[in-house]
Amino acid sequence: MPRAFLIVIDSVGIGGAPDADQFFNGQLPDTGANTVGHIARDVGLNVPTLAALGLGAAVKLACGEAPAGLDVTPTGAWGAATEISRGKDTPSGHWELAGVPVPWDWHVFPDTDPAFPPELTALICELAGTEGILGNRHASGTAVLDEEGEAHLRTGWPICYTSADSVLQIAAHEEAFGLERLIKLCHDLAPTVHDMRVGRVIARPFLGEVGNFKRTANRKDFAIAPPSPTICDYVHDAGRTVHAVGKIGDIFSMRGIDDLRKGRDAALMEHIHDLADAAVDGAFVFANLVEFDSEYGHRRDAAGYRDHLQWFDGELAALLPKLKPDDLLIVTADHGNDPTWAGTDHTRERVPVLVHGLGARALGQLQFVDVAATVAAHLNVPYAGQGKSFL
């Protein structure tokens, strides 16, 4: 039986979203944002494997112009996918790629100080066993450690913050506050936050001293469960093995998932290589590589983003020869995060759909849900979700 590999390179958008004018970074609409295109324009981009799969052609399809250095004739199948969910966040993008567009509007906390309603703040304090919280505003996850880390170590209060996404993040020192205590706080808070239609509560542990705080790899997302079956459920229910790599287990609340592997992106790529060697016939490997987004997009680090793309390109070149003749590999993204753009939030963009295993083919304009339908068709499992297979 054939296998399917779906790798989401988090936030690697290609511009051209038709509704970008309805999404904002501060007061600036996302119109014209183009993660791949602007990285190539501003700092250069050398990704021969992705280019051969059709990355440049996908950018051109999305927004009308191929970036310098990527305008090559593809040897893979390629297209550009448009999202219909009313969010430019991780759950929206992943759910829709898995066949389930978000059927509601997410709740977003206001960009005010304080950002959280008093009753929610009181609940956090009760669950944390503290007299108050720090932060309570829209903030960059790294900047807020510099701004509130000293007070956190002094008071023991958790650092709570949000963004333009539907999310509540809680940062705490792994040793001073306790990692298990932080995870339990987020776990116990999540049902109340989910009832508000807030997509995720994220535990953001860190270590270090004042002036040198570093987030650790022990992040944990508590995401609201998808409202209907996803591609993971359909594959699992057909008796196949579903391997989740990275944040996938958190995003889908471990539903329909048999095996979970976590770590930083370099370790996650090792897991993907191992699964290419060892995963049984009929398996589905669903991976998310988050550091494009978390380390470089939000921090508006175009050079770092470029370097990470080039690192992934090398890893992809090593992965492709390991795939079996009847394997399908899809590389895509969940939203954009243009590191040359204003602000620090995601950008509303189309995403590439790059496919190894179909030969050279133009797939055209796609919907996110077409990815799930294609995985189901390739694995020959029953599927009642949305989308149209491009096989």
Short mmCIF file of N, CA, C and O in Angstrom, two decimals, residues 74-139:
data_model
loop_
_atom_site.label_atom_id
_atom_site.label_comp_id
_atom_site.label_asym_id
_atom_site.label_seq_id
_atom_site.Cartn_x
_atom_site.Cartn_y
_atom_site.Cartn_z
N PRO A 74 9.43 23.52 -13.46
CA PRO A 74 9.28 22.51 -12.40
C PRO A 74 9.36 21.08 -12.92
O PRO A 74 8.93 20.78 -14.04
N THR A 75 9.88 20.21 -12.08
CA THR A 75 9.86 18.77 -12.34
C THR A 75 8.88 18.07 -11.42
O THR A 75 8.71 16.85 -11.51
N GLY A 76 8.26 18.82 -10.52
CA GLY A 76 7.25 18.28 -9.63
C GLY A 76 5.88 18.83 -9.99
O GLY A 76 5.72 19.55 -10.97
N ALA A 77 4.88 18.45 -9.21
CA ALA A 77 3.54 19.01 -9.38
C ALA A 77 3.39 20.18 -8.42
O ALA A 77 3.84 20.13 -7.27
N TRP A 78 2.73 21.24 -8.87
CA TRP A 78 2.71 22.45 -8.07
C TRP A 78 1.40 23.21 -8.26
O TRP A 78 0.75 23.15 -9.30
N GLY A 79 1.01 23.92 -7.20
CA GLY A 79 -0.17 24.76 -7.25
C GLY A 79 -0.11 25.78 -6.13
O GLY A 79 0.86 25.83 -5.36
N ALA A 80 -1.13 26.63 -6.06
CA ALA A 80 -1.25 27.64 -5.01
C ALA A 80 -2.61 27.47 -4.37
O ALA A 80 -3.63 27.40 -5.06
N ALA A 81 -2.65 27.37 -3.04
CA ALA A 81 -3.90 27.11 -2.33
C ALA A 81 -4.38 28.34 -1.59
O ALA A 81 -3.59 29.09 -0.99
N THR A 82 -5.70 28.54 -1.61
CA THR A 82 -6.35 29.67 -0.96
C THR A 82 -7.18 29.18 0.21
O THR A 82 -7.92 28.19 0.09
N GLU A 83 -7.09 29.88 1.33
CA GLU A 83 -7.83 29.53 2.54
C GLU A 83 -9.16 30.28 2.57
O GLU A 83 -9.24 31.44 2.19
N ILE A 84 -10.20 29.58 3.08
CA ILE A 84 -11.50 30.24 3.24
C ILE A 84 -11.83 30.53 4.70
O ILE A 84 -12.68 31.37 4.97
N SER A 85 -11.18 29.84 5.65
CA SER A 85 -11.44 30.10 7.07
C SER A 85 -11.09 31.55 7.40
O SER A 85 -10.12 32.11 6.86
N ARG A 86 -11.85 32.13 8.32
CA ARG A 86 -11.65 33.53 8.66
C ARG A 86 -10.59 33.69 9.74
O ARG A 86 -10.82 34.25 10.81
N GLY A 87 -9.41 33.19 9.45
CA GLY A 87 -8.30 33.32 10.37
C GLY A 87 -7.01 33.07 9.63
O GLY A 87 -6.98 32.34 8.64
N LYS A 88 -5.93 33.69 10.10
CA LYS A 88 -4.61 33.46 9.51
C LYS A 88 -3.70 32.85 10.57
O LYS A 88 -2.58 33.29 10.78
N ASP A 89 -4.21 31.84 11.24
CA ASP A 89 -3.57 31.24 12.40
C ASP A 89 -3.31 29.76 12.16
O ASP A 89 -3.79 29.17 11.19
N THR A 90 -2.60 29.16 13.09
CA THR A 90 -2.20 27.76 12.97
C THR A 90 -3.39 26.79 12.94
O THR A 90 -3.47 25.95 12.04
N PRO A 91 -4.32 26.85 13.92
CA PRO A 91 -5.44 25.89 13.84
C PRO A 91 -6.26 26.04 12.57
O PRO A 91 -6.61 25.04 11.94
N SER A 92 -6.57 27.28 12.17
CA SER A 92 -7.38 27.47 10.96
C SER A 92 -6.71 26.83 9.76
O SER A 92 -7.35 26.09 8.99
N GLY A 93 -5.42 27.12 9.57
CA GLY A 93 -4.73 26.59 8.41
C GLY A 93 -4.62 25.08 8.42
O GLY A 93 -4.88 24.42 7.41
N HIS A 94 -4.25 24.52 9.56
CA HIS A 94 -4.07 23.06 9.63
C HIS A 94 -5.40 22.33 9.54
O HIS A 94 -5.49 21.28 8.88
N TRP A 95 -6.43 22.82 10.22
CA TRP A 95 -7.72 22.16 10.13
C TRP A 95 -8.20 22.13 8.68
O TRP A 95 -8.69 21.12 8.20
N GLU A 96 -8.05 23.27 7.99
CA GLU A 96 -8.55 23.33 6.63
C GLU A 96 -7.71 22.44 5.70
O GLU A 96 -8.26 21.78 4.81
N LEU A 97 -6.40 22.40 5.90
CA LEU A 97 -5.58 21.45 5.13
C LEU A 97 -6.01 20.01 5.40
O LEU A 97 -5.87 19.15 4.53
N ALA A 98 -6.53 19.76 6.59
CA ALA A 98 -6.98 18.42 6.97
C ALA A 98 -8.44 18.17 6.61
O ALA A 98 -9.01 17.15 6.99
N GLY A 99 -9.08 19.12 5.90
CA GLY A 99 -10.42 18.91 5.38
C GLY A 99 -11.55 19.57 6.13
O GLY A 99 -12.72 19.35 5.80
N VAL A 100 -11.22 20.42 7.13
CA VAL A 100 -12.26 21.02 7.98
C VAL A 100 -12.06 22.53 8.08
O VAL A 100 -11.34 23.01 8.96
N PRO A 101 -12.66 23.31 7.19
CA PRO A 101 -12.63 24.77 7.37
C PRO A 101 -13.29 25.14 8.69
O PRO A 101 -14.24 24.49 9.15
N VAL A 102 -12.81 26.20 9.32
CA VAL A 102 -13.34 26.64 10.61
C VAL A 102 -14.75 27.21 10.39
O VAL A 102 -14.91 28.16 9.62
N PRO A 103 -15.77 26.68 11.10
CA PRO A 103 -17.14 27.12 10.84
C PRO A 103 -17.59 28.30 11.68
O PRO A 103 -18.77 28.63 11.69
N TRP A 104 -16.68 28.93 12.42
CA TRP A 104 -17.05 30.07 13.25
C TRP A 104 -15.97 31.14 13.17
O TRP A 104 -14.87 30.90 12.65
N ASP A 105 -16.27 32.31 13.69
CA ASP A 105 -15.27 33.36 13.83
C ASP A 105 -14.57 33.18 15.16
O ASP A 105 -15.21 33.05 16.21
N TRP A 106 -13.25 33.16 15.13
CA TRP A 106 -12.48 33.05 16.36
C TRP A 106 -12.63 34.31 17.21
O TRP A 106 -12.75 35.42 16.68
N HIS A 107 -12.58 34.15 18.52
CA HIS A 107 -12.52 35.31 19.41
C HIS A 107 -11.07 35.77 19.53
O HIS A 107 -10.17 34.95 19.77
N VAL A 108 -10.84 37.05 19.36
CA VAL A 108 -9.51 37.65 19.49
C VAL A 108 -9.56 38.67 20.62
O VAL A 108 -10.49 39.49 20.68
N PHE A 109 -8.60 38.61 21.52
CA PHE A 109 -8.57 39.57 22.62
C PHE A 109 -8.18 40.95 22.10
O PHE A 109 -7.33 41.07 21.21
N PRO A 110 -8.77 42.00 22.63
CA PRO A 110 -8.52 43.35 22.11
C PRO A 110 -7.09 43.81 22.39
O PRO A 110 -6.45 43.37 23.35
N ASP A 111 -6.60 44.67 21.52
CA ASP A 111 -5.25 45.23 21.68
C ASP A 111 -5.31 46.40 22.64
O ASP A 111 -5.14 47.56 22.29
N THR A 112 -5.60 46.06 23.89
CA THR A 112 -5.71 47.04 24.97
C THR A 112 -4.86 46.57 26.14
O THR A 112 -4.37 45.44 26.14
N ASP A 113 -4.71 47.40 27.12
CA ASP A 113 -3.96 47.04 28.33
C ASP A 113 -4.84 47.40 29.54
O ASP A 113 -4.98 48.57 29.85
N PRO A 114 -5.50 46.41 30.16
CA PRO A 114 -5.33 44.96 29.99
C PRO A 114 -6.13 44.43 28.79
O PRO A 114 -7.11 45.03 28.36
N ALA A 115 -5.67 43.26 28.29
CA ALA A 115 -6.33 42.62 27.14
C ALA A 115 -7.38 41.60 27.57
O ALA A 115 -8.33 41.35 26.84
N PHE A 116 -7.20 40.99 28.76
CA PHE A 116 -8.07 39.90 29.18
C PHE A 116 -9.17 40.42 30.10
O PHE A 116 -8.93 41.31 30.93
N PRO A 117 -10.38 39.89 30.00
CA PRO A 117 -11.46 40.30 30.89
C PRO A 117 -11.13 39.94 32.33
O PRO A 117 -10.44 38.95 32.59
N PRO A 118 -11.64 40.71 33.30
CA PRO A 118 -11.27 40.49 34.72
C PRO A 118 -11.58 39.08 35.19
O PRO A 118 -10.81 38.51 35.97
N GLU A 119 -12.71 38.50 34.74
CA GLU A 119 -13.05 37.17 35.22
C GLU A 119 -12.07 36.12 34.73
O GLU A 119 -11.79 35.13 35.43
N LEU A 120 -11.50 36.30 33.52
CA LEU A 120 -10.50 35.37 33.03
C LEU A 120 -9.19 35.54 33.78
O LEU A 120 -8.54 34.55 34.15
N THR A 121 -8.81 36.77 34.05
CA THR A 121 -7.60 37.02 34.85
C THR A 121 -7.73 36.40 36.23
O THR A 121 -6.80 35.78 36.74
N ALA A 122 -8.92 36.55 36.84
CA ALA A 122 -9.14 35.97 38.17
C ALA A 122 -9.01 34.45 38.13
O ALA A 122 -8.46 33.84 39.06
N LEU A 123 -9.51 33.83 37.06
CA LEU A 123 -9.41 32.37 36.95
C LEU A 123 -7.96 31.93 36.80
O LEU A 123 -7.53 30.94 37.41
N ILE A 124 -7.19 32.66 36.01
CA ILE A 124 -5.76 32.32 35.87
C ILE A 124 -5.08 32.38 37.22
O ILE A 124 -4.30 31.49 37.60
N CYS A 125 -5.35 33.44 37.98
CA CYS A 125 -4.74 33.59 39.31
C CYS A 125 -5.14 32.44 40.23
O CYS A 125 -4.31 31.88 40.96
N GLU A 126 -6.42 32.06 40.17
CA GLU A 126 -6.90 30.97 41.01
C GLU A 126 -6.20 29.67 40.65
O GLU A 126 -5.74 28.92 41.54
N LEU A 127 -6.11 29.38 39.37
CA LEU A 127 -5.48 28.13 38.94
C LEU A 127 -3.98 28.13 39.19
O LEU A 127 -3.40 27.08 39.48
N ALA A 128 -3.35 29.30 39.07
CA ALA A 128 -1.90 29.39 39.27
C ALA A 128 -1.53 29.50 40.74
O ALA A 128 -0.37 29.29 41.10
N GLY A 129 -2.50 29.89 41.58
CA GLY A 129 -2.21 30.12 43.00
C GLY A 129 -1.40 31.36 43.23
O GLY A 129 -0.57 31.42 44.14
N THR A 130 -1.66 32.39 42.42
CA THR A 130 -0.93 33.66 42.54
C THR A 130 -1.91 34.81 42.75
O THR A 130 -3.12 34.67 42.51
N GLU A 131 -1.39 35.93 43.17
CA GLU A 131 -2.23 37.10 43.43
C GLU A 131 -2.43 37.96 42.18
O GLU A 131 -3.24 38.89 42.20
N GLY A 132 -1.69 37.66 41.12
CA GLY A 132 -1.83 38.44 39.90
C GLY A 132 -1.13 37.78 38.75
O GLY A 132 -0.56 36.69 38.88
N ILE A 133 -1.21 38.43 37.59
CA ILE A 133 -0.50 37.98 36.41
C ILE A 133 0.32 39.15 35.86
O ILE A 133 0.05 40.32 36.17
N LEU A 134 1.28 38.84 35.03
CA LEU A 134 2.08 39.85 34.34
C LEU A 134 1.70 39.84 32.86
O LEU A 134 1.14 38.88 32.35
N GLY A 135 2.04 40.93 32.18
CA GLY A 135 1.73 41.02 30.76
C GLY A 135 0.34 41.57 30.54
O GLY A 135 0.10 42.77 30.60
N ASN A 136 -0.61 40.66 30.25
CA ASN A 136 -2.01 41.02 30.05
C ASN A 136 -2.17 42.02 28.90
O ASN A 136 -2.88 43.02 29.01
N ARG A 137 -1.49 41.73 27.79
CA ARG A 137 -1.53 42.62 26.63
C ARG A 137 -1.07 41.85 25.39
O ARG A 137 -0.59 40.72 25.49
N HIS A 138 -1.23 42.47 24.23
CA HIS A 138 -0.62 41.96 23.01
C HIS A 138 0.89 42.15 23.13
O HIS A 138 1.37 43.23 23.51
N ALA A 139 1.65 41.11 22.79
CA ALA A 139 3.10 41.20 22.95
C ALA A 139 3.80 40.17 22.09
O ALA A 139 3.24 39.11 21.77
#
